[in-house]
CSV table of C-alpha atoms and ligand atoms in Angstrom, one decimal:
chain,number,residue,atom,x,y,z
A,1,UNK,CA,45.7,191.0,30.1
A,2,UNK,CA,43.1,191.4,27.3
A,3,UNK,CA,43.1,194.6,25.3
A,4,UNK,CA,39.7,195.5,26.9
A,5,UNK,CA,41.0,195.2,30.4
A,6,UNK,CA,44.2,197.0,29.5
A,7,UNK,CA,42.1,200.0,28.3
A,8,UNK,CA,39.8,199.7,31.3
A,9,UNK,CA,42.8,199.9,33.6
A,10,UNK,CA,44.0,203.1,31.8
A,11,UNK,CA,40.6,204.6,32.0
A,12,UNK,CA,40.4,203.9,35.7
A,13,UNK,CA,43.6,205.6,36.8
A,14,UNK,CA,42.7,209.2,37.0
A,15,UNK,CA,40.2,210.2,39.7
A,16,UNK,CA,38.8,213.7,38.7
A,17,UNK,CA,37.5,214.3,42.3
A,18,UNK,CA,41.0,214.0,43.6
A,19,UNK,CA,42.1,216.9,41.4
A,20,UNK,CA,39.2,219.2,41.5
A,21,UNK,CA,39.3,219.7,45.3
A,22,UNK,CA,42.7,221.4,44.9
A,23,UNK,CA,41.9,223.7,42.0
A,24,UNK,CA,41.0,227.3,42.6
A,25,UNK,CA,38.0,228.1,40.4
A,26,UNK,CA,39.3,225.6,38.0
A,27,UNK,CA,42.8,227.0,37.9
A,28,UNK,CA,46.0,225.5,39.2
A,29,UNK,CA,48.8,227.2,41.1
A,30,UNK,CA,51.1,227.5,38.1
A,31,UNK,CA,50.1,231.1,37.3
A,32,UNK,CA,51.9,231.7,34.1
A,33,UNK,CA,51.0,235.4,34.1
A,34,UNK,CA,52.6,235.8,37.5
A,35,UNK,CA,55.7,234.0,36.4
A,36,UNK,CA,56.1,236.0,33.2
A,37,UNK,CA,55.4,239.3,35.0
A,38,UNK,CA,58.0,238.5,37.7
A,39,UNK,CA,60.6,237.6,35.1
A,40,UNK,CA,59.8,240.8,33.2
A,41,UNK,CA,59.6,243.1,36.2
A,42,UNK,CA,62.9,241.9,37.7
A,43,UNK,CA,64.9,241.7,34.5
A,44,UNK,CA,67.6,244.2,35.5
A,45,UNK,CA,68.3,243.7,39.3
A,46,UNK,CA,70.9,245.8,40.9
A,47,UNK,CA,73.9,244.4,42.7
A,48,UNK,CA,72.5,245.7,46.0
A,49,UNK,CA,69.2,244.0,45.5
A,50,UNK,CA,70.8,240.7,44.6
A,51,UNK,CA,73.0,240.8,47.6
A,52,UNK,CA,70.0,241.5,49.8
A,53,UNK,CA,68.3,238.5,48.4
A,54,UNK,CA,71.4,236.4,49.0
A,55,UNK,CA,71.4,237.5,52.6
A,56,UNK,CA,67.8,236.5,53.0
A,57,UNK,CA,68.5,233.0,51.5
A,58,UNK,CA,71.5,232.7,53.9
A,59,UNK,CA,69.0,233.2,56.8
A,60,UNK,CA,67.3,230.1,55.4
A,61,UNK,CA,64.2,231.9,54.4
A,62,UNK,CA,62.4,230.8,51.3
A,63,UNK,CA,62.5,233.5,48.5
A,64,UNK,CA,59.4,234.9,46.9
A,65,UNK,CA,58.7,234.8,43.1
A,66,UNK,CA,60.1,238.3,42.5
A,67,UNK,CA,63.3,237.6,44.4
A,68,UNK,CA,63.8,234.3,42.5
A,69,UNK,CA,63.1,236.0,39.2
A,70,UNK,CA,65.7,238.7,40.1
A,71,UNK,CA,68.4,236.0,40.7
A,72,UNK,CA,67.5,234.2,37.5
A,73,UNK,CA,68.0,237.4,35.6
A,74,UNK,CA,71.4,238.3,37.0
A,75,UNK,CA,73.8,239.2,34.2
A,76,UNK,CA,76.8,239.9,36.3
A,77,UNK,CA,79.3,237.0,36.5
A,78,UNK,CA,80.9,238.4,39.6
A,79,UNK,CA,77.5,238.2,41.4
A,80,UNK,CA,77.0,234.7,40.1
A,81,UNK,CA,80.3,233.8,41.7
A,82,UNK,CA,78.9,235.2,45.0
A,83,UNK,CA,75.7,233.2,44.5
A,84,UNK,CA,77.7,230.0,44.0
A,85,UNK,CA,79.5,230.7,47.3
A,86,UNK,CA,76.2,231.4,49.1
A,87,UNK,CA,74.7,228.2,47.7
A,88,UNK,CA,77.6,226.3,49.3
A,89,UNK,CA,77.3,228.1,52.6
A,90,UNK,CA,73.5,227.4,52.8
A,91,UNK,CA,74.1,223.8,52.2
A,92,UNK,CA,76.8,223.6,54.8
A,93,UNK,CA,74.7,225.5,57.3
A,94,UNK,CA,71.7,223.2,56.8
A,95,UNK,CA,73.2,219.8,56.0
A,96,UNK,CA,76.9,220.0,56.8
A,97,UNK,CA,79.7,218.8,54.5
A,98,UNK,CA,78.0,215.5,53.7
A,99,UNK,CA,76.5,214.1,50.6
A,100,UNK,CA,73.8,211.5,50.9
A,101,UNK,CA,74.2,208.7,48.4
A,102,UNK,CA,71.7,206.3,46.8
A,103,UNK,CA,71.3,204.0,43.8
A,104,UNK,CA,68.5,204.0,41.2
A,105,UNK,CA,66.9,200.6,40.7
A,106,UNK,CA,64.8,200.4,37.5
A,107,UNK,CA,62.2,197.7,38.1
A,108,UNK,CA,59.9,197.7,35.1
A,109,UNK,CA,60.1,199.7,31.8
A,110,UNK,CA,56.7,198.9,30.4
A,111,UNK,CA,54.8,202.1,29.9
A,112,UNK,CA,51.4,203.0,28.5
A,113,UNK,CA,52.5,206.6,27.9
A,114,UNK,CA,54.2,208.2,24.9
A,115,UNK,CA,56.3,211.1,26.2
A,116,UNK,CA,58.3,212.3,23.2
A,117,UNK,CA,61.5,212.8,25.2
A,118,UNK,CA,61.6,209.3,26.8
A,119,UNK,CA,63.3,206.1,25.7
A,120,UNK,CA,60.6,204.1,27.5
A,121,UNK,CA,57.7,205.6,25.5
A,122,UNK,CA,55.2,203.0,24.3
A,123,UNK,CA,55.9,203.6,20.6
A,124,UNK,CA,59.6,203.1,20.9
A,125,UNK,CA,60.1,199.7,19.4
A,126,UNK,CA,63.9,199.7,20.0
A,127,UNK,CA,63.5,199.6,23.8
A,128,UNK,CA,63.8,196.0,25.2
A,129,UNK,CA,60.9,195.7,27.7
A,130,UNK,CA,61.5,193.9,31.0
A,131,UNK,CA,59.7,193.6,34.3
A,132,UNK,CA,61.6,192.1,37.2
A,133,UNK,CA,60.3,189.0,39.0
A,134,UNK,CA,60.7,189.0,42.7
A,135,UNK,CA,63.6,186.7,42.4
A,136,UNK,CA,65.2,189.1,40.0
A,137,UNK,CA,64.5,192.0,42.3
A,138,UNK,CA,66.3,190.1,45.1
A,139,UNK,CA,69.3,189.5,42.7
A,140,UNK,CA,69.4,193.2,42.0
A,141,UNK,CA,69.3,194.1,45.6
A,142,UNK,CA,72.1,191.7,46.5
A,143,UNK,CA,74.3,193.3,43.8
A,144,UNK,CA,73.5,196.8,45.2
A,145,UNK,CA,74.1,195.8,48.8
A,146,UNK,CA,77.4,194.2,47.9
A,147,UNK,CA,78.5,197.6,46.5
A,148,UNK,CA,77.7,199.1,49.9
A,149,UNK,CA,74.4,200.8,49.1
A,150,UNK,CA,71.8,201.4,51.9
A,151,UNK,CA,69.3,203.7,50.0
A,152,UNK,CA,67.5,203.2,46.8
A,153,UNK,CA,65.1,204.9,44.5
A,154,UNK,CA,63.0,202.3,42.8
A,155,UNK,CA,61.7,203.4,39.4
A,156,UNK,CA,58.6,202.1,37.5
A,157,UNK,CA,57.0,202.9,34.2
A,158,UNK,CA,53.2,203.4,34.2
A,159,UNK,CA,51.5,200.1,33.2
A,160,UNK,CA,49.0,197.6,34.6
A,161,UNK,CA,52.0,195.1,34.9
A,162,UNK,CA,53.6,197.5,37.4
A,163,UNK,CA,50.5,198.6,39.3
A,164,UNK,CA,50.6,199.6,43.0
A,165,UNK,CA,50.4,196.0,44.2
A,166,UNK,CA,53.5,195.0,42.1
A,167,UNK,CA,55.3,198.1,43.4
A,168,UNK,CA,54.4,197.3,47.0
A,169,UNK,CA,55.6,193.6,46.6
A,170,UNK,CA,58.9,194.6,45.0
A,171,UNK,CA,59.5,197.2,47.8
A,172,UNK,CA,58.8,194.6,50.4
A,173,UNK,CA,61.2,192.3,48.7
A,174,UNK,CA,63.9,195.0,48.7
A,175,UNK,CA,63.5,195.5,52.5
A,176,UNK,CA,63.6,191.8,53.2
A,177,UNK,CA,66.8,191.0,51.3
A,178,UNK,CA,69.8,190.7,53.6
A,179,UNK,CA,73.4,190.1,52.5
A,180,UNK,CA,76.1,189.7,55.2
A,181,UNK,CA,76.2,192.9,57.2
A,182,UNK,CA,74.2,194.8,54.7
A,183,UNK,CA,70.7,195.6,53.7
A,184,UNK,CA,68.6,198.3,52.0
A,185,UNK,CA,67.3,200.6,54.8
A,186,UNK,CA,65.3,203.2,52.8
A,187,UNK,CA,63.4,202.7,49.6
A,188,UNK,CA,62.3,205.9,47.8
A,189,UNK,CA,60.0,205.5,44.8
A,190,UNK,CA,59.7,207.3,41.4
A,191,UNK,CA,56.5,206.2,39.8
A,192,UNK,CA,53.4,207.5,38.1
A,193,UNK,CA,50.9,209.6,39.9
A,194,UNK,CA,48.5,207.6,42.0
A,195,UNK,CA,45.2,207.9,43.8
A,196,UNK,CA,45.1,208.5,47.6
A,197,UNK,CA,43.9,204.9,48.1
A,198,UNK,CA,47.0,203.5,46.2
A,199,UNK,CA,49.4,205.8,48.0
A,200,UNK,CA,48.1,204.5,51.3
A,201,UNK,CA,49.2,201.0,50.2
A,202,UNK,CA,52.7,202.4,49.5
A,203,UNK,CA,52.7,204.2,52.9
A,204,UNK,CA,51.9,201.0,54.6
A,205,UNK,CA,54.8,199.1,53.0
A,206,UNK,CA,57.2,201.8,54.3
A,207,UNK,CA,58.3,203.9,51.4
A,208,UNK,CA,60.6,206.9,52.0
A,209,UNK,CA,60.2,209.7,49.6
A,210,UNK,CA,57.7,209.5,46.7
A,211,UNK,CA,59.0,211.4,43.7
A,212,UNK,CA,56.9,212.7,40.8
A,213,UNK,CA,58.5,215.2,38.4
A,214,UNK,CA,56.2,217.5,36.6
A,215,UNK,CA,58.6,217.4,33.6
A,216,UNK,CA,57.5,220.9,32.4
A,217,UNK,CA,55.3,223.3,34.3
A,218,UNK,CA,54.5,225.2,31.1
A,219,UNK,CA,50.9,224.1,30.2
A,220,UNK,CA,51.2,224.3,26.4
A,221,UNK,CA,54.5,222.6,26.2
A,222,UNK,CA,53.2,219.9,28.6
A,223,UNK,CA,50.3,219.2,26.2
A,224,UNK,CA,52.6,219.1,23.2
A,225,UNK,CA,55.0,216.6,24.7
A,226,UNK,CA,52.4,214.3,26.2
A,227,UNK,CA,50.1,213.0,23.5
A,228,UNK,CA,46.4,213.3,24.0
A,229,UNK,CA,44.6,210.1,25.1
A,230,UNK,CA,47.5,209.0,27.4
A,231,UNK,CA,47.2,209.1,31.2
A,232,UNK,CA,50.2,211.4,31.3
A,233,UNK,CA,48.4,214.0,29.1
A,234,UNK,CA,46.5,215.0,32.2
A,235,UNK,CA,48.6,217.9,33.6
A,236,UNK,CA,46.5,218.3,36.7
A,237,UNK,CA,46.6,214.6,37.7
A,238,UNK,CA,50.4,214.9,37.7
A,239,UNK,CA,50.5,218.4,39.3
A,240,UNK,CA,48.6,217.4,42.3
A,241,UNK,CA,50.1,213.9,42.7
A,242,UNK,CA,52.2,215.0,45.7
A,243,UNK,CA,49.3,216.8,47.3
A,244,UNK,CA,47.6,213.4,47.3
A,245,UNK,CA,50.7,211.8,48.8
A,246,UNK,CA,50.7,214.2,51.7
A,247,UNK,CA,47.0,213.6,52.1
A,248,UNK,CA,47.6,209.9,52.1
A,249,UNK,CA,50.2,210.2,54.9
A,250,UNK,CA,53.3,209.7,52.7
A,251,UNK,CA,55.2,212.6,54.4
A,252,UNK,CA,58.2,213.0,52.2
A,253,UNK,CA,57.7,214.1,48.6
A,254,UNK,CA,60.1,215.0,45.9
A,255,UNK,CA,59.5,217.4,43.0
A,256,UNK,CA,61.5,218.1,39.9
A,257,UNK,CA,61.4,219.4,36.3
A,258,UNK,CA,63.1,217.9,33.3
A,259,UNK,CA,65.3,220.7,32.1
A,260,UNK,CA,65.4,221.0,28.3
A,261,UNK,CA,61.6,220.8,27.7
A,262,UNK,CA,60.9,224.5,28.1
A,263,UNK,CA,62.7,227.7,29.2
A,264,UNK,CA,64.8,226.9,32.3
A,265,UNK,CA,63.9,230.1,34.1
A,266,UNK,CA,60.2,229.4,33.8
A,267,UNK,CA,60.8,225.9,35.1
A,268,UNK,CA,62.6,227.2,38.2
A,269,UNK,CA,59.7,229.5,38.9
A,270,UNK,CA,57.3,226.6,38.5
A,271,UNK,CA,59.3,224.6,41.0
A,272,UNK,CA,59.1,227.5,43.4
A,273,UNK,CA,55.3,227.9,43.0
A,274,UNK,CA,54.9,224.1,43.5
A,275,UNK,CA,56.9,224.4,46.8
A,276,UNK,CA,54.8,227.4,47.9
A,277,UNK,CA,51.5,225.6,47.2
A,278,UNK,CA,52.5,222.5,49.1
A,279,UNK,CA,53.7,224.5,52.0
A,280,UNK,CA,50.5,226.6,52.1
A,281,UNK,CA,48.2,223.6,51.9
A,282,UNK,CA,50.1,221.2,54.2
A,283,UNK,CA,51.1,223.3,57.2
A,284,UNK,CA,54.6,224.3,56.0
A,285,UNK,CA,55.5,220.9,54.6
A,286,UNK,CA,56.9,221.4,51.1
A,287,UNK,CA,59.1,219.0,49.1
A,288,UNK,CA,61.6,216.9,50.9
A,289,UNK,CA,63.8,217.1,47.8
A,290,UNK,CA,64.0,218.9,44.5
A,291,UNK,CA,65.6,217.1,41.5
A,292,UNK,CA,67.1,218.8,38.5
A,293,UNK,CA,67.2,216.1,35.7
A,294,UNK,CA,68.4,217.5,32.4
A,295,UNK,CA,67.5,215.8,29.1
A,296,UNK,CA,70.0,213.2,28.0
A,297,UNK,CA,70.2,211.2,24.8
A,298,UNK,CA,68.0,208.0,24.7
A,299,UNK,CA,67.8,205.2,22.2
A,300,UNK,CA,65.7,206.1,19.1
A,301,UNK,CA,64.6,209.4,20.7
A,302,UNK,CA,65.7,212.3,18.4
A,303,UNK,CA,63.8,214.9,20.5
A,304,UNK,CA,66.5,214.6,23.2
A,305,UNK,CA,69.0,216.2,20.8
A,306,UNK,CA,66.6,218.5,18.9
A,307,UNK,CA,64.7,220.3,21.6
A,308,UNK,CA,65.1,224.1,21.3
A,309,UNK,CA,65.3,224.5,25.0
A,310,UNK,CA,68.3,222.3,25.7
A,311,UNK,CA,70.3,223.7,28.7
A,312,UNK,CA,74.0,224.3,28.4
A,313,UNK,CA,76.4,223.5,31.3
A,314,UNK,CA,76.8,227.1,32.5
A,315,UNK,CA,73.0,227.8,32.6
A,316,UNK,CA,72.6,224.4,34.3
A,317,UNK,CA,74.9,225.4,37.2
A,318,UNK,CA,73.1,228.7,37.5
A,319,UNK,CA,69.6,227.2,37.7
A,320,UNK,CA,70.8,224.7,40.4
A,321,UNK,CA,72.2,227.7,42.3
A,322,UNK,CA,69.0,229.7,42.1
A,323,UNK,CA,67.0,226.7,43.3
A,324,UNK,CA,69.4,226.3,46.2
A,325,UNK,CA,68.9,229.9,47.2
A,326,UNK,CA,65.2,230.0,46.6
A,327,UNK,CA,64.3,227.0,48.8
A,328,UNK,CA,67.3,226.9,51.1
A,329,UNK,CA,66.2,224.1,53.5
A,330,UNK,CA,65.2,221.5,50.9
A,331,UNK,CA,67.3,218.5,49.7
A,332,UNK,CA,68.7,218.9,46.2
A,333,UNK,CA,69.4,215.9,44.0
A,334,UNK,CA,71.9,215.8,41.2
A,335,UNK,CA,71.9,212.5,39.3
A,336,UNK,CA,74.4,210.5,37.2
A,337,UNK,CA,72.6,211.7,34.1
A,338,UNK,CA,75.3,214.4,34.3
A,339,UNK,CA,78.9,213.9,33.4
A,340,UNK,CA,81.4,213.5,36.3
A,341,UNK,CA,83.0,216.9,35.6
A,342,UNK,CA,79.6,218.6,35.7
A,343,UNK,CA,78.7,216.9,38.9
A,344,UNK,CA,82.0,217.6,40.5
A,345,UNK,CA,81.5,221.3,39.8
A,346,UNK,CA,77.7,221.7,40.4
A,347,UNK,CA,77.9,219.8,43.7
A,348,UNK,CA,79.7,222.8,45.1
A,349,UNK,CA,76.7,225.1,44.8
A,350,UNK,CA,74.7,223.2,47.4
A,351,UNK,CA,73.7,219.8,46.2
A,352,UNK,CA,72.8,217.4,49.0
A,353,UNK,CA,72.2,214.0,47.3
A,354,UNK,CA,74.0,212.1,44.5
A,355,UNK,CA,73.4,208.6,43.1
A,356,UNK,CA,76.6,206.5,42.5
A,357,UNK,CA,77.5,203.3,40.9
A,358,UNK,CA,74.3,203.7,38.9
A,359,UNK,CA,73.1,201.3,36.2
A,360,UNK,CA,69.7,202.1,34.9
A,361,UNK,CA,68.9,199.1,32.6
A,362,UNK,CA,66.2,196.9,34.1
A,363,UNK,CA,67.9,193.9,35.6
A,364,UNK,CA,71.4,195.3,34.8
A,365,UNK,CA,73.1,195.3,38.2
A,366,UNK,CA,73.0,191.6,38.7
A,367,UNK,CA,73.9,190.9,35.1
A,368,UNK,CA,76.5,193.7,34.9
A,369,UNK,CA,74.9,194.7,31.7
A,370,UNK,CA,75.3,198.2,30.2
A,371,UNK,CA,73.0,197.6,27.2
A,372,UNK,CA,71.4,201.0,26.3
A,373,UNK,CA,68.3,199.4,24.9
A,374,UNK,CA,67.1,198.7,28.4
A,375,UNK,CA,67.6,202.3,29.5
A,376,UNK,CA,65.3,205.3,29.7
A,377,UNK,CA,68.3,207.5,28.7
A,378,UNK,CA,72.0,207.3,28.6
A,379,UNK,CA,74.0,208.0,31.8
A,380,UNK,CA,76.7,210.6,31.9
A,381,UNK,CA,78.6,209.5,35.0
A,382,UNK,CA,79.7,205.8,35.2
A,383,UNK,CA,81.8,206.1,38.3
A,384,UNK,CA,81.5,203.2,40.8
A,385,UNK,CA,80.3,204.0,44.3
A,386,UNK,CA,83.8,203.4,45.6
A,387,UNK,CA,85.3,205.9,43.0
A,388,UNK,CA,82.6,208.4,43.8
A,389,UNK,CA,83.2,208.2,47.5
A,390,UNK,CA,87.0,208.7,46.9
A,391,UNK,CA,86.4,211.7,44.7
A,392,UNK,CA,84.0,213.3,47.2
A,393,UNK,CA,86.6,212.7,50.0
A,394,UNK,CA,89.2,214.6,47.9
A,395,UNK,CA,86.7,217.5,47.8
A,396,UNK,CA,86.2,217.4,51.5
A,397,UNK,CA,82.7,215.7,51.5
A,398,UNK,CA,81.8,212.8,53.6
A,399,UNK,CA,79.4,210.3,52.0
A,400,UNK,CA,76.3,209.5,54.1
A,401,UNK,CA,74.2,206.4,53.9
A,402,UNK,CA,72.1,207.6,56.8
A,403,UNK,CA,68.4,206.5,56.8
A,404,UNK,CA,67.7,207.5,60.4
A,405,UNK,CA,65.3,210.4,59.9
A,406,UNK,CA,62.8,208.2,58.2
A,407,UNK,CA,63.1,205.3,60.7
A,408,UNK,CA,62.9,207.7,63.7
A,409,UNK,CA,59.8,209.4,62.3
A,410,UNK,CA,61.7,212.6,61.4
A,411,UNK,CA,59.7,213.1,58.2
A,412,UNK,CA,57.2,215.7,57.0
A,413,UNK,CA,56.5,218.5,59.4
A,414,UNK,CA,59.1,217.3,62.0
A,415,UNK,CA,61.9,217.1,59.3
A,416,UNK,CA,60.9,220.5,57.9
A,417,UNK,CA,60.9,222.3,61.2
A,418,UNK,CA,64.4,221.0,62.1
A,419,UNK,CA,65.9,221.8,58.6
A,420,UNK,CA,64.3,225.3,58.5
A,421,UNK,CA,66.1,226.1,61.7
A,422,UNK,CA,69.3,224.7,60.2
A,423,UNK,CA,69.6,222.1,63.0
A,424,UNK,CA,69.5,218.9,61.0
A,425,UNK,CA,73.3,218.6,60.8
A,426,UNK,CA,73.4,218.0,64.6
A,427,UNK,CA,71.8,214.6,63.8
A,428,UNK,CA,72.8,214.1,60.2
A,429,UNK,CA,76.5,214.6,60.6
A,430,UNK,CA,76.8,212.0,63.4
A,431,UNK,CA,74.8,209.6,61.4
A,432,UNK,CA,76.9,210.3,58.3
A,433,UNK,CA,80.1,209.5,60.3
A,434,UNK,CA,78.6,206.2,61.6
A,435,UNK,CA,77.3,205.0,58.2
A,436,UNK,CA,80.6,206.1,56.5
A,437,UNK,CA,82.5,204.0,59.1
A,438,UNK,CA,80.4,201.0,58.2
A,439,UNK,CA,81.1,201.5,54.5
A,440,UNK,CA,84.9,201.8,55.1
A,441,UNK,CA,84.9,198.6,57.1
A,442,UNK,CA,82.7,196.5,54.9
A,443,UNK,CA,83.0,197.7,51.3
A,444,UNK,CA,85.7,200.2,50.7
A,445,UNK,CA,88.7,199.4,48.4
A,446,UNK,CA,92.2,199.8,50.1
A,447,UNK,CA,92.7,203.0,48.1
A,448,UNK,CA,89.4,204.5,49.3
A,449,UNK,CA,90.2,203.5,52.9
A,450,UNK,CA,93.5,205.3,52.6
A,451,UNK,CA,92.1,208.5,51.0
A,452,UNK,CA,88.8,208.8,52.8
A,453,UNK,CA,89.3,207.6,56.4
A,454,UNK,CA,90.6,211.0,57.5
A,455,UNK,CA,87.0,212.3,57.3
A,456,UNK,CA,85.9,210.3,60.3
A,457,UNK,CA,88.3,212.2,62.7
A,458,UNK,CA,87.8,215.5,60.9
A,459,UNK,CA,84.1,215.5,61.2
A,460,UNK,CA,84.1,214.0,64.7
A,461,UNK,CA,86.3,216.9,65.8
A,462,UNK,CA,84.0,219.4,64.1
A,463,UNK,CA,80.8,218.2,65.9
A,464,UNK,CA,79.6,221.2,67.9
A,465,UNK,CA,78.3,219.3,70.9
A,466,UNK,CA,80.7,217.6,73.2
A,467,UNK,CA,78.1,215.2,74.5
A,468,UNK,CA,77.2,214.1,71.0
A,469,UNK,CA,80.8,213.7,70.1
A,470,UNK,CA,81.5,211.3,73.0
A,471,UNK,CA,78.4,209.4,72.1
A,472,UNK,CA,79.5,209.0,68.5
A,473,UNK,CA,83.0,207.9,69.6
A,474,UNK,CA,81.5,205.1,71.6
A,475,UNK,CA,79.2,204.1,68.8
A,476,UNK,CA,82.2,204.0,66.4
A,477,UNK,CA,83.9,201.6,68.8
A,478,UNK,CA,80.9,199.4,68.8
A,479,UNK,CA,80.9,199.4,64.9
A,480,UNK,CA,84.6,198.4,65.0
A,481,UNK,CA,83.6,195.6,67.2
A,482,UNK,CA,81.0,194.3,64.7
A,483,UNK,CA,77.7,196.1,65.5
A,484,UNK,CA,75.9,197.7,62.6
A,485,UNK,CA,73.1,200.1,61.9
A,486,UNK,CA,73.7,202.4,64.9
A,487,UNK,CA,72.2,205.9,64.6
A,488,UNK,CA,71.0,208.9,66.6
B,501,LIG,FE1,56.4,206.5,30.5
B,501,LIG,FE2,57.6,208.1,32.2
B,501,LIG,FE3,58.7,207.6,29.9
B,501,LIG,FE4,56.6,209.1,29.9
B,501,LIG,S1,58.5,209.6,30.9
B,501,LIG,S2,57.0,207.4,28.5
B,501,LIG,S3,55.5,208.1,31.6
B,501,LIG,S4,58.4,206.1,31.5
């Protein structure tokens, strides 16, 4: 591509008319005055008030900004312990004792942007650039399917070499690759903000959730961290990217903030306001998932160690807890950026999804390559999928590879109305049992089979509905006999 067409491509990405329609008299929904006032006005919440707020969250009602600010300002460790418990109870009420598992697949690390915290930024000459061919995508998928994975998040830098057509082709390749009994059944995507027209192309190829993280909701910090003249410098193009998704008919969207760029309490408030605005504008459909990435070291990226807003482990657990309580019905993703001991602890406050067996170098699964220079950042948790499943089983969690909601059309409004009533586990837990059985039969090590098989009977016995239990039992027999991909 010539340098002129490269620049033309960059200039053509942002569509101002697809931003302006969402602004209110030129202003976005991240009302910093409101956030700061809420944090100030609720800086010394009483125990009684905090317990009332916890009770509301336990009823699966979304909290308002004042209530969330009060939780964030709690100074009482005894109350925090109560909040951790409530986070767990909410998660169990909405989703059951299951953890959905997926793998990240980094497909292309070319990027036109220059975000100061990112190993993939254009100016980072120490990053080795790579864009997978379709044959290489197939090799990566085979390596992942052979681990037992069924769900992916495919990740792309922003670049004309990885435009929407490339993304669509690589997703189609992922869906079309079969290995023995296995295949990828749901592809989620983490990519740059797109126009409504491009998002419709991804909708038609059958993507699951489209994720765009705002990185920081704080306007000035956003400007400081995303240099002028880059596409990403446009705060509003990014802020309304998921509004455009829902407009384009991509029903499941995932939000997130990169913790460590600005004050973590402010970012939690930003995530809440983002949720509220999506729900208000799209008939109650907010984010399908909220992610809580925390800055990790990256090759030749000193900012990752020097930021004045780095979040310590204790504060990290607290912020995840407050998000769990503030938006009780939404999926919560904790990735392998975090060390295993952090994940094993934080999972107990209400996380619903974890990646496992992750390798984030482009092309690294099939080559079994752990070279940091291909990575956006350095992972904290290098457990294999099998090890993760075993550890989760020891903690009483069943791992789910379920992809049924998306394939049965339980997305968007339908998914939200089921989760808000706390009823999704009537479907999710049976499907977790069925997909877990497949994993144990096809991929588990002897050790994992020994330590994790008990969960099938335990969760089967715990199913509240006798009719559903009998149905699942007969489906388990069919899986034993060789059938695959059975779900409710
Ligand atoms: Fe590019 Fe994303 Fe990294 Fe920014 S954070 S440099 S947009 S890959």
